[in-house]
Amino acid sequence: MFISELFQQKKVVSFEIFPPKLTSSIEVIYDTIDALAPLRPDFISVTYGAGGSTSKTTAEIASIVENKYNINSLAHLTCITSSKEQIEGTLTQLADSNVSNILALRGDIPKGSEETGRVRDFQYASDLVAYIQNKHSFCLGGACYPEGHPECPDKDQDIENLRRKVDAGVGFLVTQLFYDNDAFFRFQEKVAKLNINVPILAGIMPITNRVQIERILALSNARMPQKLIKILDKFEHNMEALKDAGIAYTTKQIVELLANDIDGVHIYTMNKPQIAKDLVRNLDSLFYAVNSQETRKVGNLD
């Protein structure tokens, strides 16, 4: 099923996982998916892994999600270091595996590979989106940055870049993680003014480890609110307490987002299913309530 179609029916809840380390068997990912599947996510996205994992591995895991577990999968696909031939190979692998949803990304430029004057087949995610749209029949998602892309200091220009990506054929967006809901609401207002009307999933990452999250924030341009800093200062040396406090903060954050009628939530699980389980347990009744309202809305249109 195309993920873009889900937003016409309900508030979407999805999870993100990543491939195991290259030194581990791909079979270990079954433990993560086994734990997530009973939570009935609308889809599971599969990233590239750290340390050299490839689009082939991502496509293989996306196929497992789609065909073994009968859950919609969203395969990440980066393009900055890929040729058209390599992209075609991955697209063929995905199509042959019954995977119909792709998160089209530029990807990070590897350090030391900025060859002067090198001409790449794909410079931006919008190039990849346009290429796939012209040649294939996938549902395409894209990334967006409520607090601005770390490589684009001009936030207005960043929104213009986003519009080009949507105009090229992106059917829905997934945000970078954020902890300040007001930043997300301001972002929604800006994109609406530019008539960017595709659904936007709020990307949420519960905090369970201070060092880990500060490293991620340094790369993402997201800001940590003062109230969250106080939580970390208070509980960072007690891992269980920090986990509970992080889940509580995230629960409150999602409650506020749902109350403001967002399109859905994308949870960055970091391959820790218990985090997703705790959040779903806290929020299950809220999603049931808002999706019951969505069902009534659809029924009133018939």
PDB file of C-alpha atoms in Angstrom:
ATOM      1  CA  MET A   1       0.000   0.000   0.000  1.00  0.00           C
ATOM      2  CA  PHE A   2       1.196   3.519  -0.746  1.00  0.00           C
ATOM      3  CA  ILE A   3       1.903   5.292   2.545  1.00  0.00           C
ATOM      4  CA  SER A   4       0.517   8.545   1.154  1.00  0.00           C
ATOM      5  CA  GLU A   5      -2.908   6.865   1.044  1.00  0.00           C
ATOM      6  CA  LEU A   6      -2.838   6.092   4.773  1.00  0.00           C
ATOM      7  CA  PHE A   7      -3.084   9.761   5.687  1.00  0.00           C
ATOM      8  CA  GLN A   8      -6.503   9.932   4.051  1.00  0.00           C
ATOM      9  CA  GLN A   9      -7.761   7.394   6.583  1.00  0.00           C
ATOM     10  CA  LYS A  10      -6.133   8.052   9.943  1.00  0.00           C
ATOM     11  CA  LYS A  11      -3.385   9.583  12.059  1.00  0.00           C
ATOM     12  CA  VAL A  12      -0.337   7.547  11.136  1.00  0.00           C
ATOM     13  CA  VAL A  13       2.012   5.897  13.648  1.00  0.00           C
ATOM     14  CA  SER A  14       5.293   4.503  12.340  1.00  0.00           C
ATOM     15  CA  PHE A  15       8.629   3.237  13.625  1.00  0.00           C
ATOM     16  CA  GLU A  16      12.173   3.515  12.311  1.00  0.00           C
ATOM     17  CA  ILE A  17      14.773   0.754  12.553  1.00  0.00           C
ATOM     18  CA  PHE A  18      18.281   0.369  11.160  1.00  0.00           C
ATOM     19  CA  PRO A  19      20.307  -2.607   9.875  1.00  0.00           C
ATOM     20  CA  PRO A  20      22.533  -4.555  12.255  1.00  0.00           C
ATOM     21  CA  LYS A  21      26.276  -3.997  12.301  1.00  0.00           C
ATOM     22  CA  LEU A  22      28.224  -5.481   9.436  1.00  0.00           C
ATOM     23  CA  THR A  23      29.776  -7.947  11.865  1.00  0.00           C
ATOM     24  CA  SER A  24      26.322  -9.294  12.792  1.00  0.00           C
ATOM     25  CA  SER A  25      23.967 -11.496  10.838  1.00  0.00           C
ATOM     26  CA  ILE A  26      20.957  -9.809   9.273  1.00  0.00           C
ATOM     27  CA  GLU A  27      18.913 -12.380  11.188  1.00  0.00           C
ATOM     28  CA  VAL A  28      19.285 -10.350  14.396  1.00  0.00           C
ATOM     29  CA  ILE A  29      16.892  -7.757  12.982  1.00  0.00           C
ATOM     30  CA  TYR A  30      14.097 -10.299  13.381  1.00  0.00           C
ATOM     31  CA  ASP A  31      14.187  -9.792  17.153  1.00  0.00           C
ATOM     32  CA  THR A  32      13.506  -6.087  16.709  1.00  0.00           C
ATOM     33  CA  ILE A  33      10.718  -6.560  14.160  1.00  0.00           C
ATOM     34  CA  ASP A  34       9.183  -9.409  16.194  1.00  0.00           C
ATOM     35  CA  ALA A  35       8.850  -7.024  19.119  1.00  0.00           C
ATOM     36  CA  LEU A  36       7.498  -4.118  17.061  1.00  0.00           C
ATOM     37  CA  ALA A  37       5.014  -6.010  14.874  1.00  0.00           C
ATOM     38  CA  PRO A  38       2.379  -6.613  17.615  1.00  0.00           C
ATOM     39  CA  LEU A  39       2.182  -2.829  18.117  1.00  0.00           C
ATOM     40  CA  ARG A  40       0.523  -2.620  14.671  1.00  0.00           C
ATOM     41  CA  PRO A  41       2.509   0.286  13.176  1.00  0.00           C
ATOM     42  CA  ASP A  42       1.218   1.737   9.931  1.00  0.00           C
ATOM     43  CA  PHE A  43       4.689   1.284   8.499  1.00  0.00           C
ATOM     44  CA  ILE A  44       8.284   0.593   9.510  1.00  0.00           C
ATOM     45  CA  SER A  45      11.060   2.575   7.865  1.00  0.00           C
ATOM     46  CA  VAL A  46      14.498   1.050   7.346  1.00  0.00           C
ATOM     47  CA  THR A  47      17.546   3.308   7.306  1.00  0.00           C
ATOM     48  CA  TYR A  48      21.049   2.706   6.087  1.00  0.00           C
ATOM     49  CA  GLY A  49      23.202   1.388   8.899  1.00  0.00           C
ATOM     50  CA  ALA A  50      26.383   2.905  10.235  1.00  0.00           C
ATOM     51  CA  GLY A  51      29.769   1.628   9.219  1.00  0.00           C
ATOM     52  CA  GLY A  52      29.162   0.821   5.597  1.00  0.00           C
ATOM     53  CA  SER A  53      25.761  -0.851   5.355  1.00  0.00           C
ATOM     54  CA  THR A  54      24.365  -0.481   1.874  1.00  0.00           C
ATOM     55  CA  SER A  55      21.090   0.103   0.109  1.00  0.00           C
ATOM     56  CA  LYS A  56      21.083  -3.640  -0.657  1.00  0.00           C
ATOM     57  CA  THR A  57      20.882  -4.446   3.057  1.00  0.00           C
ATOM     58  CA  THR A  58      18.212  -1.806   3.581  1.00  0.00           C
ATOM     59  CA  ALA A  59      16.175  -3.213   0.696  1.00  0.00           C
ATOM     60  CA  GLU A  60      16.546  -6.736   2.076  1.00  0.00           C
ATOM     61  CA  ILE A  61      15.212  -5.727   5.490  1.00  0.00           C
ATOM     62  CA  ALA A  62      12.414  -3.672   3.936  1.00  0.00           C
ATOM     63  CA  SER A  63      11.429  -6.799   2.016  1.00  0.00           C
ATOM     64  CA  ILE A  64      11.352  -8.806   5.258  1.00  0.00           C
ATOM     65  CA  VAL A  65       9.078  -6.199   6.872  1.00  0.00           C
ATOM     66  CA  GLU A  66       6.789  -6.156   3.839  1.00  0.00           C
ATOM     67  CA  ASN A  67       6.590  -9.832   2.959  1.00  0.00           C
ATOM     68  CA  LYS A  68       7.242 -11.779   6.150  1.00  0.00           C
ATOM     69  CA  TYR A  69       5.410  -9.486   8.576  1.00  0.00           C
ATOM     70  CA  ASN A  70       2.859  -7.957   6.181  1.00  0.00           C
ATOM     71  CA  ILE A  71       3.663  -4.457   7.440  1.00  0.00           C
ATOM     72  CA  ASN A  72       4.124  -1.538   5.064  1.00  0.00           C
ATOM     73  CA  SER A  73       7.833  -0.788   4.722  1.00  0.00           C
ATOM     74  CA  LEU A  74       9.592   2.435   3.818  1.00  0.00           C
ATOM     75  CA  ALA A  75      13.074   1.914   2.405  1.00  0.00           C
ATOM     76  CA  HIS A  76      15.553   4.767   2.763  1.00  0.00           C
ATOM     77  CA  LEU A  77      17.449   5.539  -0.438  1.00  0.00           C
ATOM     78  CA  THR A  78      20.312   8.042  -0.582  1.00  0.00           C
ATOM     79  CA  CYS A  79      21.772   9.300  -3.830  1.00  0.00           C
ATOM     80  CA  ILE A  80      24.728  11.654  -3.377  1.00  0.00           C
ATOM     81  CA  THR A  81      27.362   8.921  -3.783  1.00  0.00           C
ATOM     82  CA  SER A  82      25.359   6.766  -6.220  1.00  0.00           C
ATOM     83  CA  SER A  83      25.283   6.601  -9.988  1.00  0.00           C
ATOM     84  CA  LYS A  84      22.078   6.222 -11.974  1.00  0.00           C
ATOM     85  CA  GLU A  85      23.016   2.602 -12.610  1.00  0.00           C
ATOM     86  CA  GLN A  86      23.364   1.924  -8.887  1.00  0.00           C
ATOM     87  CA  ILE A  87      20.061   3.626  -8.130  1.00  0.00           C
ATOM     88  CA  GLU A  88      18.381   1.596 -10.879  1.00  0.00           C
ATOM     89  CA  GLY A  89      19.725  -1.592  -9.338  1.00  0.00           C
ATOM     90  CA  THR A  90      18.259  -0.719  -5.958  1.00  0.00           C
ATOM     91  CA  LEU A  91      14.933   0.316  -7.456  1.00  0.00           C
ATOM     92  CA  THR A  92      14.717  -2.993  -9.287  1.00  0.00           C
ATOM     93  CA  GLN A  93      15.519  -4.883  -6.078  1.00  0.00           C
ATOM     94  CA  LEU A  94      12.800  -3.000  -4.203  1.00  0.00           C
ATOM     95  CA  ALA A  95      10.192  -3.491  -6.921  1.00  0.00           C
ATOM     96  CA  ASP A  96      10.986  -7.202  -7.170  1.00  0.00           C
ATOM     97  CA  SER A  97      10.558  -7.448  -3.375  1.00  0.00           C
ATOM     98  CA  ASN A  98       7.104  -5.840  -3.393  1.00  0.00           C
ATOM     99  CA  VAL A  99       8.395  -2.719  -1.638  1.00  0.00           C
ATOM    100  CA  SER A 100       6.510   0.286  -2.996  1.00  0.00           C
ATOM    101  CA  ASN A 101       7.510   3.110  -0.607  1.00  0.00           C
ATOM    102  CA  ILE A 102      10.824   4.968  -0.612  1.00  0.00           C
ATOM    103  CA  LEU A 103      12.189   7.772   1.554  1.00  0.00           C
ATOM    104  CA  ALA A 104      14.244   9.701  -1.012  1.00  0.00           C
ATOM    105  CA  LEU A 105      17.295  11.353   0.565  1.00  0.00           C
ATOM    106  CA  ARG A 106      20.422  13.112  -0.561  1.00  0.00           C
ATOM    107  CA  GLY A 107      22.561  11.441   2.098  1.00  0.00           C
ATOM    108  CA  ASP A 108      25.758  12.631   3.738  1.00  0.00           C
ATOM    109  CA  ILE A 109      28.808  13.368   1.631  1.00  0.00           C
ATOM    110  CA  PRO A 110      31.562  11.055   2.936  1.00  0.00           C
ATOM    111  CA  LYS A 111      34.497  12.900   4.437  1.00  0.00           C
ATOM    112  CA  GLY A 112      37.399  13.165   2.058  1.00  0.00           C
ATOM    113  CA  SER A 113      35.290  12.504  -1.033  1.00  0.00           C
ATOM    114  CA  GLU A 114      34.623  16.099  -2.069  1.00  0.00           C
ATOM    115  CA  GLU A 115      36.571  15.824  -5.288  1.00  0.00           C
ATOM    116  CA  THR A 116      36.940  19.214  -6.947  1.00  0.00           C
ATOM    117  CA  GLY A 117      34.845  19.507 -10.052  1.00  0.00           C
ATOM    118  CA  ARG A 118      33.303  16.044  -9.793  1.00  0.00           C
ATOM    119  CA  VAL A 119      29.957  15.803 -11.595  1.00  0.00           C
ATOM    120  CA  ARG A 120      27.465  13.631  -9.734  1.00  0.00           C
ATOM    121  CA  ASP A 121      24.361  12.068 -11.224  1.00  0.00           C
ATOM    122  CA  PHE A 122      22.361  13.332  -8.223  1.00  0.00           C
ATOM    123  CA  GLN A 123      23.183  16.477  -6.308  1.00  0.00           C
ATOM    124  CA  TYR A 124      20.043  16.837  -4.195  1.00  0.00           C
ATOM    125  CA  ALA A 125      17.147  14.694  -2.987  1.00  0.00           C
ATOM    126  CA  SER A 126      14.884  16.569  -5.405  1.00  0.00           C
ATOM    127  CA  ASP A 127      17.011  15.198  -8.269  1.00  0.00           C
ATOM    128  CA  LEU A 128      16.443  11.651  -7.030  1.00  0.00           C
ATOM    129  CA  VAL A 129      12.707  12.268  -6.582  1.00  0.00           C
ATOM    130  CA  ALA A 130      12.339  13.625 -10.115  1.00  0.00           C
ATOM    131  CA  TYR A 131      14.325  10.713 -11.554  1.00  0.00           C
ATOM    132  CA  ILE A 132      12.202   8.063  -9.808  1.00  0.00           C
ATOM    133  CA  GLN A 133       8.950   9.848 -10.644  1.00  0.00           C
ATOM    134  CA  ASN A 134       9.827   9.912 -14.331  1.00  0.00           C
ATOM    135  CA  LYS A 135      10.758   6.240 -14.580  1.00  0.00           C
ATOM    136  CA  HIS A 136       9.001   4.262 -11.826  1.00  0.00           C
ATOM    137  CA  SER A 137       5.799   3.892  -9.788  1.00  0.00           C
ATOM    138  CA  PHE A 138       6.865   4.243  -6.166  1.00  0.00           C
ATOM    139  CA  CYS A 139       5.324   6.305  -3.392  1.00  0.00           C
ATOM    140  CA  LEU A 140       8.002   8.797  -2.372  1.00  0.00           C
ATOM    141  CA  GLY A 141       8.537  10.389   1.008  1.00  0.00           C
ATOM    142  CA  GLY A 142      11.007  13.117   1.873  1.00  0.00           C
ATOM    143  CA  ALA A 143      12.822  14.505   4.892  1.00  0.00           C
ATOM    144  CA  CYS A 144      12.217  17.951   6.375  1.00  0.00           C
ATOM    145  CA  TYR A 145      13.785  19.977   9.163  1.00  0.00           C
ATOM    146  CA  PRO A 146      11.538  22.009  11.503  1.00  0.00           C
ATOM    147  CA  GLU A 147      14.552  23.864  12.915  1.00  0.00           C
ATOM    148  CA  GLY A 148      16.358  24.148   9.584  1.00  0.00           C
ATOM    149  CA  HIS A 149      18.764  21.913   7.699  1.00  0.00           C
ATOM    150  CA  PRO A 150      22.212  22.009   9.362  1.00  0.00           C
ATOM    151  CA  GLU A 151      23.830  22.905   6.030  1.00  0.00           C
ATOM    152  CA  CYS A 152      21.377  25.707   5.201  1.00  0.00           C
ATOM    153  CA  PRO A 153      21.572  28.630   7.648  1.00  0.00           C
ATOM    154  CA  ASP A 154      18.827  30.507   5.777  1.00  0.00           C
ATOM    155  CA  LYS A 155      15.592  28.915   7.004  1.00  0.00           C
ATOM    156  CA  ASP A 156      13.486  30.589   4.325  1.00  0.00           C
ATOM    157  CA  GLN A 157      15.780  29.143   1.660  1.00  0.00           C
ATOM    158  CA  ASP A 158      15.486  25.759   3.354  1.00  0.00           C
ATOM    159  CA  ILE A 159      11.682  25.906   2.969  1.00  0.00           C
ATOM    160  CA  GLU A 160      12.089  26.874  -0.693  1.00  0.00           C
ATOM    161  CA  ASN A 161      14.313  23.827  -1.180  1.00  0.00           C
ATOM    162  CA  LEU A 162      11.628  21.713   0.457  1.00  0.00           C
ATOM    163  CA  ARG A 163       9.013  23.036  -1.931  1.00  0.00           C
ATOM    164  CA  ARG A 164      11.161  22.004  -4.898  1.00  0.00           C
ATOM    165  CA  LYS A 165      11.361  18.510  -3.483  1.00  0.00           C
ATOM    166  CA  VAL A 166       7.595  18.311  -3.025  1.00  0.00           C
ATOM    167  CA  ASP A 167       6.997  19.770  -6.492  1.00  0.00           C
ATOM    168  CA  ALA A 168       9.257  17.026  -7.892  1.00  0.00           C
ATOM    169  CA  GLY A 169       6.900  14.377  -6.544  1.00  0.00           C
ATOM    170  CA  VAL A 170       7.224  13.781  -2.785  1.00  0.00           C
ATOM    171  CA  GLY A 171       3.873  12.617  -1.389  1.00  0.00           C
ATOM    172  CA  PHE A 172       4.573  12.971   2.343  1.00  0.00           C
ATOM    173  CA  LEU A 173       7.282  14.258   4.671  1.00  0.00           C
ATOM    174  CA  VAL A 174       9.000  12.951   7.797  1.00  0.00           C
ATOM    175  CA  THR A 175      10.667  15.471  10.083  1.00  0.00           C
ATOM    176  CA  GLN A 176      14.059  15.356  11.656  1.00  0.00           C
ATOM    177  CA  LEU A 177      13.754  14.768  15.398  1.00  0.00           C
ATOM    178  CA  PHE A 178      12.741  17.759  17.523  1.00  0.00           C
ATOM    179  CA  TYR A 179      11.966  18.386  21.195  1.00  0.00           C
ATOM    180  CA  ASP A 180      10.354  21.813  20.952  1.00  0.00           C
ATOM    181  CA  ASN A 181       6.781  21.532  19.662  1.00  0.00           C
ATOM    182  CA  ASP A 182       6.587  25.272  19.109  1.00  0.00           C
ATOM    183  CA  ALA A 183       9.383  24.951  16.537  1.00  0.00           C
ATOM    184  CA  PHE A 184       7.323  22.339  14.717  1.00  0.00           C
ATOM    185  CA  PHE A 185       4.177  24.489  14.779  1.00  0.00           C
ATOM    186  CA  ARG A 186       6.117  27.471  13.381  1.00  0.00           C
ATOM    187  CA  PHE A 187       7.459  25.188  10.657  1.00  0.00           C
ATOM    188  CA  GLN A 188       3.918  24.067   9.785  1.00  0.00           C
ATOM    189  CA  GLU A 189       2.860  27.697   9.372  1.00  0.00           C
ATOM    190  CA  LYS A 190       5.799  28.459   7.074  1.00  0.00           C
ATOM    191  CA  VAL A 191       5.244  25.484   4.770  1.00  0.00           C
ATOM    192  CA  ALA A 192       1.513  26.195   4.589  1.00  0.00           C
ATOM    193  CA  LYS A 193       2.246  29.734   3.376  1.00  0.00           C
ATOM    194  CA  LEU A 194       4.205  28.235   0.461  1.00  0.00           C
ATOM    195  CA  ASN A 195       1.332  25.859  -0.339  1.00  0.00           C
ATOM    196  CA  ILE A 196       3.271  22.770   0.709  1.00  0.00           C
ATOM    197  CA  ASN A 197       0.223  20.695   1.520  1.00  0.00           C
ATOM    198  CA  VAL A 198       1.503  17.115   1.751  1.00  0.00           C
ATOM    199  CA  PRO A 199       1.134  15.258   5.098  1.00  0.00           C
ATOM    200  CA  ILE A 200       3.937  15.745   7.614  1.00  0.00           C
ATOM    201  CA  LEU A 201       4.913  13.071  10.131  1.00  0.00           C
ATOM    202  CA  ALA A 202       6.473  14.409  13.327  1.00  0.00           C
ATOM    203  CA  GLY A 203       9.760  12.607  13.978  1.00  0.00           C
ATOM    204  CA  ILE A 204      10.177  11.829  17.680  1.00  0.00           C
ATOM    205  CA  MET A 205      13.140  10.243  19.464  1.00  0.00           C
ATOM    206  CA  PRO A 206      12.697   9.452  23.180  1.00  0.00           C
ATOM    207  CA  ILE A 207      15.776  10.229  25.249  1.00  0.00           C
ATOM    208  CA  THR A 208      17.369   7.335  27.123  1.00  0.00           C
ATOM    209  CA  ASN A 209      21.030   8.344  26.931  1.00  0.00           C
ATOM    210  CA  ARG A 210      22.360  11.895  27.273  1.00  0.00           C
ATOM    211  CA  VAL A 211      25.657  11.408  25.435  1.00  0.00           C
ATOM    212  CA  GLN A 212      23.918   9.729  22.514  1.00  0.00           C
ATOM    213  CA  ILE A 213      21.247  12.395  22.120  1.00  0.00           C
ATOM    214  CA  GLU A 214      23.682  15.309  22.432  1.00  0.00           C
ATOM    215  CA  ARG A 215      25.791  13.762  19.648  1.00  0.00           C
ATOM    216  CA  ILE A 216      22.707  13.420  17.437  1.00  0.00           C
ATOM    217  CA  LEU A 217      21.546  16.963  18.190  1.00  0.00           C
ATOM    218  CA  ALA A 218      24.963  18.344  17.264  1.00  0.00           C
ATOM    219  CA  LEU A 219      24.528  16.856  13.790  1.00  0.00           C
ATOM    220  CA  SER A 220      20.858  17.679  13.290  1.00  0.00           C
ATOM    221  CA  ASN A 221      20.547  21.370  14.187  1.00  0.00           C
ATOM    222  CA  ALA A 222      17.709  20.551  16.602  1.00  0.00           C
ATOM    223  CA  ARG A 223      17.516  22.452  19.894  1.00  0.00           C
ATOM    224  CA  MET A 224      17.124  21.018  23.367  1.00  0.00           C
ATOM    225  CA  PRO A 225      14.597  23.054  25.426  1.00  0.00           C
ATOM    226  CA  GLN A 226      15.613  24.186  28.896  1.00  0.00           C
ATOM    227  CA  LYS A 227      12.952  22.001  30.541  1.00  0.00           C
ATOM    228  CA  LEU A 228      14.500  18.937  28.910  1.00  0.00           C
ATOM    229  CA  ILE A 229      18.004  19.971  29.938  1.00  0.00           C
ATOM    230  CA  LYS A 230      16.788  20.068  33.549  1.00  0.00           C
ATOM    231  CA  ILE A 231      15.489  16.506  33.204  1.00  0.00           C
ATOM    232  CA  LEU A 232      18.844  15.333  31.876  1.00  0.00           C
ATOM    233  CA  ASP A 233      20.759  17.163  34.598  1.00  0.00           C
ATOM    234  CA  LYS A 234      18.597  15.540  37.251  1.00  0.00           C
ATOM    235  CA  PHE A 235      18.524  11.939  36.020  1.00  0.00           C
ATOM    236  CA  GLU A 236      21.461  11.360  33.647  1.00  0.00           C
ATOM    237  CA  HIS A 237      23.363   9.181  36.142  1.00  0.00           C
ATOM    238  CA  ASN A 238      20.421   6.843  36.726  1.00  0.00           C
ATOM    239  CA  MET A 239      19.687   5.063  33.446  1.00  0.00           C
ATOM    240  CA  GLU A 240      16.336   3.633  34.521  1.00  0.00           C
ATOM    241  CA  ALA A 241      15.142   6.964  35.881  1.00  0.00           C
ATOM    242  CA  LEU A 242      16.334   8.759  32.746  1.00  0.00           C
ATOM    243  CA  LYS A 243      14.493   6.257  30.550  1.00  0.00           C
ATOM    244  CA  ASP A 244      11.267   6.767  32.488  1.00  0.00           C
ATOM    245  CA  ALA A 245      11.690  10.556  32.425  1.00  0.00           C
ATOM    246  CA  GLY A 246      12.442  10.468  28.690  1.00  0.00           C
ATOM    247  CA  ILE A 247       9.340   8.402  27.959  1.00  0.00           C
ATOM    248  CA  ALA A 248       7.260  10.760  30.112  1.00  0.00           C
ATOM    249  CA  TYR A 249       8.592  13.823  28.246  1.00  0.00           C
ATOM    250  CA  THR A 250       7.964  12.208  24.870  1.00  0.00           C
ATOM    251  CA  THR A 251       4.468  11.126  25.891  1.00  0.00           C
ATOM    252  CA  LYS A 252       3.589  14.691  26.860  1.00  0.00           C
ATOM    253  CA  GLN A 253       5.134  15.987  23.634  1.00  0.00           C
ATOM    254  CA  ILE A 254       3.043  13.631  21.484  1.00  0.00           C
ATOM    255  CA  VAL A 255      -0.144  14.395  23.432  1.00  0.00           C
ATOM    256  CA  GLU A 256       0.281  18.083  22.600  1.00  0.00           C
ATOM    257  CA  LEU A 257       1.003  17.294  18.954  1.00  0.00           C
ATOM    258  CA  LEU A 258      -2.102  15.120  18.634  1.00  0.00           C
ATOM    259  CA  ALA A 259      -4.210  17.794  20.321  1.00  0.00           C
ATOM    260  CA  ASN A 260      -3.070  20.132  17.543  1.00  0.00           C
ATOM    261  CA  ASP A 261      -4.260  17.734  14.838  1.00  0.00           C
ATOM    262  CA  ILE A 262      -0.938  16.699  13.329  1.00  0.00           C
ATOM    263  CA  ASP A 263      -0.864  14.058  10.575  1.00  0.00           C
ATOM    264  CA  GLY A 264       0.946  11.449  12.626  1.00  0.00           C
ATOM    265  CA  VAL A 265       4.063  10.440  14.548  1.00  0.00           C
ATOM    266  CA  HIS A 266       7.236   8.695  13.395  1.00  0.00           C
ATOM    267  CA  ILE A 267       9.157   7.172  16.316  1.00  0.00           C
ATOM    268  CA  TYR A 268      12.912   6.752  16.016  1.00  0.00           C
ATOM    269  CA  THR A 269      13.241   3.515  18.008  1.00  0.00           C
ATOM    270  CA  MET A 270      17.057   3.154  17.808  1.00  0.00           C
ATOM    271  CA  ASN A 271      16.279  -0.594  17.560  1.00  0.00           C
ATOM    272  CA  LYS A 272      14.990  -0.545  21.147  1.00  0.00           C
ATOM    273  CA  PRO A 273      11.456  -1.981  20.898  1.00  0.00           C
ATOM    274  CA  GLN A 274      10.692  -1.437  24.579  1.00  0.00           C
ATOM    275  CA  ILE A 275      10.720   2.313  23.981  1.00  0.00           C
ATOM    276  CA  ALA A 276       8.056   1.953  21.325  1.00  0.00           C
ATOM    277  CA  LYS A 277       6.074  -0.406  23.566  1.00  0.00           C
ATOM    278  CA  ASP A 278       6.100   2.091  26.448  1.00  0.00           C
ATOM    279  CA  LEU A 279       4.957   4.936  24.214  1.00  0.00           C
ATOM    280  CA  VAL A 280       2.204   2.934  22.540  1.00  0.00           C
ATOM    281  CA  ARG A 281       0.947   1.806  25.937  1.00  0.00           C
ATOM    282  CA  ASN A 282       0.805   5.419  27.108  1.00  0.00           C
ATOM    283  CA  LEU A 283      -0.803   6.742  23.922  1.00  0.00           C
ATOM    284  CA  ASP A 284      -2.930   3.913  22.558  1.00  0.00           C
ATOM    285  CA  SER A 285      -6.215   5.373  23.782  1.00  0.00           C
ATOM    286  CA  LEU A 286      -5.349   8.801  22.344  1.00  0.00           C
ATOM    287  CA  PHE A 287      -4.635   7.413  18.895  1.00  0.00           C
ATOM    288  CA  TYR A 288      -7.826   5.391  19.072  1.00  0.00           C
ATOM    289  CA  ALA A 289      -9.759   8.566  19.931  1.00  0.00           C
ATOM    290  CA  VAL A 290      -8.266  10.724  17.175  1.00  0.00           C
ATOM    291  CA  ASN A 291      -8.592   7.971  14.585  1.00  0.00           C
ATOM    292  CA  SER A 292     -12.217   7.431  15.528  1.00  0.00           C
ATOM    293  CA  GLN A 293     -12.745  11.116  14.783  1.00  0.00           C
ATOM    294  CA  GLU A 294     -10.959  10.715  11.433  1.00  0.00           C
ATOM    295  CA  THR A 295     -13.222   7.775  10.557  1.00  0.00           C
ATOM    296  CA  ARG A 296     -16.289   9.864  11.300  1.00  0.00           C
ATOM    297  CA  LYS A 297     -14.940  12.669   9.100  1.00  0.00           C
ATOM    298  CA  VAL A 298     -14.433  10.272   6.187  1.00  0.00           C
ATOM    299  CA  GLY A 299     -17.891   8.814   6.711  1.00  0.00           C
ATOM    300  CA  ASN A 300     -19.443  12.264   6.566  1.00  0.00           C
ATOM    301  CA  LEU A 301     -17.923  12.780   3.119  1.00  0.00           C
ATOM    302  CA  ASP A 302     -19.580   9.690   1.655  1.00  0.00           C
TER     303      ASP A 302
END
